[in-house]
């Protein structure tokens, strides 16, 4: 596999300069904490849904110490309808660790970031790149898809990046740290806006001339991707319960009506086990 050349880097970065979305966490002066908050919120949630809650969150908790001292109830209410509310608890736990272990300052070291609660390899790399402008390997679903198509000629990336695969992908990252960080931002945006999963706009792609997938006639993925159901799932039930609890201080078990009592009981138990709700005297409240 040959490395992506500088001309390709230039084209993607030039496209980004003209077409990048004006997302609030990209504004000049955004703190490393603001970048970290955005990355946690953006997990499995589209950017347009995150922009408003992110701004409100940063107004309320502008530094890790302010979130660390907040109540779990307030944090879950502020998380609102972003989904997967365990992310809110992980972010609060990360803030507490930053205060206790790093004097309230988000560390600029990837290994230190990985030791924070709820921070995985992608998030640690993204914070190092986008907040501290370091050279690192940022691999989200959009970047992986663009590289799979452009370099490998595959419609979709493989399900898992092995150590060997990650070593190969490092070759495509520019050597200069600032340029590498900009490349990561740019190729991620290209995947989000142009080289999308279902409807790629190859005519609007700045690097279509050298795309292996396009040259091969855009072969389909070898295995169809399964969409995740929603109606009737535990995810729906859990989300419905959390929404009701955000609207009220407490909820009596006797007032909860759900079509499947067994599923309701299971979801209440799982929410309690995750620390998202408390059960006292047959009454539910937010937080542990």
Short mmCIF file of C-alpha atoms in Angstrom, two decimals:
data_model
loop_
_atom_site.label_atom_id
_atom_site.label_comp_id
_atom_site.label_asym_id
_atom_site.label_seq_id
_atom_site.Cartn_x
_atom_site.Cartn_y
_atom_site.Cartn_z
CA UNK A 1 0.00 0.00 0.00
CA UNK A 2 1.56 3.30 -1.07
CA UNK A 3 1.16 6.33 1.15
CA UNK A 4 -1.23 9.11 0.21
CA UNK A 5 0.85 11.82 -1.45
CA UNK A 6 1.11 15.52 -0.61
CA UNK A 7 -1.02 16.55 -3.58
CA UNK A 8 -3.92 14.48 -2.22
CA UNK A 9 -3.41 16.02 1.20
CA UNK A 10 -3.46 19.49 -0.39
CA UNK A 11 -6.67 18.81 -2.29
CA UNK A 12 -8.57 17.56 0.74
CA UNK A 13 -7.27 20.35 2.97
CA UNK A 14 -8.10 22.94 0.27
CA UNK A 15 -11.61 21.53 -0.06
CA UNK A 16 -12.02 21.71 3.72
CA UNK A 17 -11.02 25.40 3.74
CA UNK A 18 -13.95 26.13 1.42
CA UNK A 19 -16.61 23.70 2.64
CA UNK A 20 -16.08 23.04 6.36
CA UNK A 21 -19.20 23.44 8.47
CA UNK A 22 -19.13 26.25 11.02
CA UNK A 23 -19.48 23.96 14.03
CA UNK A 24 -19.15 25.77 17.37
CA UNK A 25 -16.38 23.54 18.74
CA UNK A 26 -14.25 24.49 15.73
CA UNK A 27 -14.31 28.18 16.63
CA UNK A 28 -10.93 29.76 17.42
CA UNK A 29 -10.18 29.71 21.11
CA UNK A 30 -12.20 26.59 21.90
CA UNK A 31 -10.58 24.93 24.90
CA UNK A 32 -9.35 21.35 25.03
CA UNK A 33 -12.23 20.72 27.43
CA UNK A 34 -14.67 22.03 24.81
CA UNK A 35 -13.18 19.68 22.23
CA UNK A 36 -13.41 16.74 24.62
CA UNK A 37 -17.06 17.50 25.41
CA UNK A 38 -17.86 17.73 21.70
CA UNK A 39 -16.21 14.40 20.95
CA UNK A 40 -18.18 12.59 23.67
CA UNK A 41 -21.44 14.19 22.51
CA UNK A 42 -20.74 13.35 18.86
CA UNK A 43 -20.45 9.63 19.53
CA UNK A 44 -23.39 8.08 17.66
CA UNK A 45 -25.09 11.49 17.42
CA UNK A 46 -25.16 13.79 14.33
CA UNK A 47 -23.35 17.14 14.58
CA UNK A 48 -26.51 19.18 13.95
CA UNK A 49 -28.12 17.67 17.04
CA UNK A 50 -25.05 18.31 19.15
CA UNK A 51 -24.39 21.99 18.34
CA UNK A 52 -27.11 23.47 20.58
CA UNK A 53 -26.61 21.20 23.61
CA UNK A 54 -22.82 21.63 23.36
CA UNK A 55 -23.12 25.43 23.55
CA UNK A 56 -25.51 25.21 26.52
CA UNK A 57 -23.26 22.67 28.25
CA UNK A 58 -20.16 24.86 27.83
CA UNK A 59 -22.01 27.91 29.18
CA UNK A 60 -23.01 25.93 32.25
CA UNK A 61 -19.85 23.87 32.79
CA UNK A 62 -17.00 25.69 30.99
CA UNK A 63 -14.20 23.79 32.75
CA UNK A 64 -13.82 20.24 34.07
CA UNK A 65 -14.06 21.39 37.70
CA UNK A 66 -17.53 22.86 37.18
CA UNK A 67 -18.87 19.59 35.76
CA UNK A 68 -17.08 17.51 38.37
CA UNK A 69 -18.98 19.33 41.13
CA UNK A 70 -22.38 19.11 39.41
CA UNK A 71 -25.07 16.71 40.58
CA UNK A 72 -25.80 13.60 38.53
CA UNK A 73 -29.42 14.71 38.27
CA UNK A 74 -28.44 18.05 36.69
CA UNK A 75 -26.01 16.38 34.31
CA UNK A 76 -28.60 13.90 33.03
CA UNK A 77 -31.22 16.61 32.60
CA UNK A 78 -28.75 18.77 30.67
CA UNK A 79 -27.85 15.82 28.45
CA UNK A 80 -31.46 15.92 27.29
CA UNK A 81 -32.29 13.94 24.17
CA UNK A 82 -28.75 13.37 22.90
CA UNK A 83 -29.21 9.65 23.53
CA UNK A 84 -27.02 7.04 25.21
CA UNK A 85 -27.06 8.95 28.54
CA UNK A 86 -24.30 6.79 29.99
CA UNK A 87 -22.02 9.07 27.97
CA UNK A 88 -23.01 11.94 30.26
CA UNK A 89 -21.96 9.95 33.32
CA UNK A 90 -18.67 8.99 31.67
CA UNK A 91 -17.99 12.62 30.83
CA UNK A 92 -18.66 13.62 34.44
CA UNK A 93 -16.34 10.82 35.63
CA UNK A 94 -13.66 12.03 33.22
CA UNK A 95 -14.05 15.58 34.57
CA UNK A 96 -13.62 14.30 38.12
CA UNK A 97 -10.46 12.42 37.11
CA UNK A 98 -9.08 15.50 35.34
CA UNK A 99 -9.59 17.52 38.51
CA UNK A 100 -8.11 14.88 40.80
CA UNK A 101 -5.20 13.73 38.64
CA UNK A 102 -4.40 16.68 36.34
CA UNK A 103 -5.21 19.78 38.44
CA UNK A 104 -8.31 20.45 36.35
CA UNK A 105 -6.40 20.69 33.05
CA UNK A 106 -7.18 18.35 30.16
CA UNK A 107 -3.94 16.45 29.53
CA UNK A 108 -2.22 16.87 26.16
CA UNK A 109 -0.81 13.35 26.28
CA UNK A 110 -2.65 10.58 24.43
CA UNK A 111 -1.76 7.90 26.98
CA UNK A 112 -2.96 10.11 29.85
CA UNK A 113 -6.22 10.74 28.01
CA UNK A 114 -6.71 7.01 27.51
CA UNK A 115 -6.52 6.49 31.26
CA UNK A 116 -9.51 8.79 31.84
CA UNK A 117 -12.89 7.07 32.38
CA UNK A 118 -14.82 6.50 29.18
CA UNK A 119 -12.08 7.74 26.83
CA UNK A 120 -11.18 5.34 24.02
CA UNK A 121 -8.50 5.39 21.35
CA UNK A 122 -10.48 7.51 18.88
CA UNK A 123 -11.45 10.18 21.43
CA UNK A 124 -7.92 10.43 22.84
CA UNK A 125 -6.45 10.82 19.36
CA UNK A 126 -9.10 13.36 18.33
CA UNK A 127 -8.46 15.56 21.37
CA UNK A 128 -4.71 15.46 20.74
CA UNK A 129 -5.22 16.39 17.09
CA UNK A 130 -8.03 18.94 17.29
CA UNK A 131 -7.24 20.59 20.62
CA UNK A 132 -3.44 20.33 20.75
CA UNK A 133 -2.65 20.10 16.99
CA UNK A 134 -0.54 16.97 17.38
CA UNK A 135 0.29 14.32 14.80
CA UNK A 136 -1.73 11.25 15.67
CA UNK A 137 -3.89 8.61 14.01
CA UNK A 138 -7.52 9.76 14.15
CA UNK A 139 -9.85 7.02 12.93
CA UNK A 140 -13.57 7.63 13.10
CA UNK A 141 -16.15 5.94 10.87
CA UNK A 142 -15.92 8.71 8.24
CA UNK A 143 -12.13 8.67 7.97
CA UNK A 144 -12.04 4.89 7.84
CA UNK A 145 -14.62 4.87 5.03
CA UNK A 146 -12.77 7.46 2.92
CA UNK A 147 -9.48 5.59 3.30
CA UNK A 148 -11.10 2.23 2.55
CA UNK A 149 -12.54 3.59 -0.68
CA UNK A 150 -9.69 5.80 -1.81
CA UNK A 151 -6.81 3.46 -0.98
CA UNK A 152 -8.27 -0.06 -0.85
CA UNK A 153 -11.10 0.23 -3.38
CA UNK A 154 -13.58 -1.15 -0.83
CA UNK A 155 -17.09 0.24 -0.35
CA UNK A 156 -16.83 0.04 3.43
CA UNK A 157 -13.98 -0.46 5.90
CA UNK A 158 -13.48 -3.76 7.67
CA UNK A 159 -15.13 -4.19 11.04
CA UNK A 160 -11.90 -4.01 13.05
CA UNK A 161 -8.54 -2.29 12.61
CA UNK A 162 -5.75 -4.66 13.53
CA UNK A 163 -2.38 -3.42 14.76
CA UNK A 164 -1.01 -4.11 11.28
CA UNK A 165 -3.83 -2.12 9.68
CA UNK A 166 -3.27 0.82 12.02
CA UNK A 167 0.44 0.74 11.18
CA UNK A 168 -0.44 0.91 7.48
CA UNK A 169 -2.86 3.80 8.01
CA UNK A 170 -0.21 5.81 9.85
CA UNK A 171 1.60 6.12 6.51
CA UNK A 172 -1.18 8.37 5.18
CA UNK A 173 -0.81 10.97 7.97
CA UNK A 174 1.33 14.01 7.02
CA UNK A 175 4.62 14.26 8.90
CA UNK A 176 4.14 17.86 10.05
CA UNK A 177 2.05 17.93 13.23
CA UNK A 178 -0.11 20.94 12.35
CA UNK A 179 -0.73 19.69 8.84
CA UNK A 180 -1.55 16.23 10.19
CA UNK A 181 -4.18 17.66 12.53
CA UNK A 182 -5.69 19.68 9.68
CA UNK A 183 -5.69 16.60 7.43
CA UNK A 184 -7.59 14.63 10.06
CA UNK A 185 -10.23 17.35 10.33
CA UNK A 186 -10.50 17.66 6.56
CA UNK A 187 -10.77 13.98 5.67
CA UNK A 188 -13.31 13.48 8.46
CA UNK A 189 -15.45 16.28 7.02
CA UNK A 190 -15.08 14.82 3.53
CA UNK A 191 -16.50 11.54 4.80
CA UNK A 192 -19.34 13.28 6.62
CA UNK A 193 -20.44 15.49 3.71
CA UNK A 194 -19.25 13.94 0.44
CA UNK A 195 -17.98 10.36 0.77
CA UNK A 196 -21.03 9.29 2.75
CA UNK A 197 -22.00 5.71 3.41
CA UNK A 198 -25.24 5.51 1.43
CA UNK A 199 -25.07 8.32 -1.16
CA UNK A 200 -21.49 9.39 -1.94
CA UNK A 201 -21.15 12.49 -4.13
CA UNK A 202 -18.19 11.39 -6.22
CA UNK A 203 -18.69 14.36 -8.55
CA UNK A 204 -18.08 16.73 -5.67
CA UNK A 205 -15.05 14.88 -4.29
CA UNK A 206 -11.70 16.69 -4.61
CA UNK A 207 -9.77 13.41 -4.87
CA UNK A 208 -12.06 11.36 -7.11
CA UNK A 209 -9.36 11.15 -9.81
CA UNK A 210 -7.19 8.95 -7.60
CA UNK A 211 -9.97 6.97 -5.85
CA UNK A 212 -9.47 3.22 -6.19
CA UNK A 213 -13.14 2.50 -5.44
CA UNK A 214 -14.40 4.86 -8.14
CA UNK A 215 -11.86 3.49 -10.63
CA UNK A 216 -13.16 -0.03 -9.92
CA UNK A 217 -16.73 1.00 -10.72
CA UNK A 218 -17.89 1.50 -7.12
CA UNK A 219 -18.35 -2.19 -6.24
CA UNK A 220 -20.89 -2.77 -3.45
CA UNK A 221 -19.96 -3.86 0.03
CA UNK A 222 -19.42 -7.58 0.37
CA UNK A 223 -21.91 -7.81 3.25
CA UNK A 224 -25.04 -5.72 3.69
CA UNK A 225 -25.09 -3.58 6.80
CA UNK A 226 -27.98 -4.27 9.15
CA UNK A 227 -29.94 -1.31 10.42
CA UNK A 228 -30.63 -1.34 14.12
CA UNK A 229 -34.33 -1.59 15.02
CA UNK A 230 -35.91 0.88 17.42
CA UNK A 231 -39.62 0.19 17.84
CA UNK A 232 -40.27 -2.28 20.64
CA UNK A 233 -36.62 -2.52 21.74
CA UNK A 234 -35.12 -2.04 25.18
CA UNK A 235 -33.42 1.07 23.78
CA UNK A 236 -36.82 2.59 23.05
CA UNK A 237 -38.14 1.70 26.50
CA UNK A 238 -35.05 3.06 28.27
CA UNK A 239 -35.19 6.27 26.24
CA UNK A 240 -38.89 6.74 26.99
CA UNK A 241 -38.28 6.29 30.72
CA UNK A 242 -35.39 8.77 30.73
CA UNK A 243 -37.47 11.32 28.82
CA UNK A 244 -40.31 11.07 31.35
CA UNK A 245 -37.91 11.43 34.26
CA UNK A 246 -36.33 14.55 32.75
CA UNK A 247 -39.81 16.10 32.69
CA UNK A 248 -40.55 15.44 36.37
CA UNK A 249 -38.70 15.20 39.66
CA UNK A 250 -39.95 11.70 40.39
CA UNK A 251 -42.10 9.00 38.87
CA UNK A 252 -44.17 6.49 40.81
CA UNK A 253 -43.88 2.94 39.55
CA UNK A 254 -47.66 2.64 39.67
CA UNK A 255 -47.98 5.52 37.16
CA UNK A 256 -45.77 3.93 34.51
CA UNK A 257 -47.66 2.23 31.70
CA UNK A 258 -45.71 0.25 29.09
CA UNK A 259 -47.06 -2.46 26.74
CA UNK A 260 -44.67 -5.13 28.04
CA UNK A 261 -44.32 -5.20 31.84
CA UNK A 262 -41.43 -7.68 31.66
CA UNK A 263 -39.48 -5.37 29.38
CA UNK A 264 -40.29 -2.37 31.57
CA UNK A 265 -38.98 -4.15 34.67
CA UNK A 266 -35.81 -5.19 32.82
CA UNK A 267 -35.16 -1.66 31.59
CA UNK A 268 -35.74 -0.09 34.99
CA UNK A 269 -33.27 -2.55 36.48
CA UNK A 270 -30.67 -1.86 33.79
CA UNK A 271 -31.01 1.93 34.13
CA UNK A 272 -30.52 1.59 37.89
CA UNK A 273 -27.48 -0.66 37.36
CA UNK A 274 -25.99 1.95 35.02
CA UNK A 275 -26.41 4.66 37.67
CA UNK A 276 -28.88 6.61 35.53
CA UNK A 277 -31.86 6.30 37.90
CA UNK A 278 -32.57 5.52 41.54
CA UNK A 279 -35.40 3.37 42.91
CA UNK A 280 -36.66 4.28 46.38
CA UNK A 281 -40.04 3.38 47.85
CA UNK A 282 -41.41 2.32 44.47
CA UNK A 283 -40.46 5.73 43.05
CA UNK A 284 -37.97 6.51 40.29
CA UNK A 285 -35.68 9.55 40.22
CA UNK A 286 -32.83 10.60 37.96
CA UNK A 287 -29.28 9.78 39.02
CA UNK A 288 -27.81 7.31 41.46
#
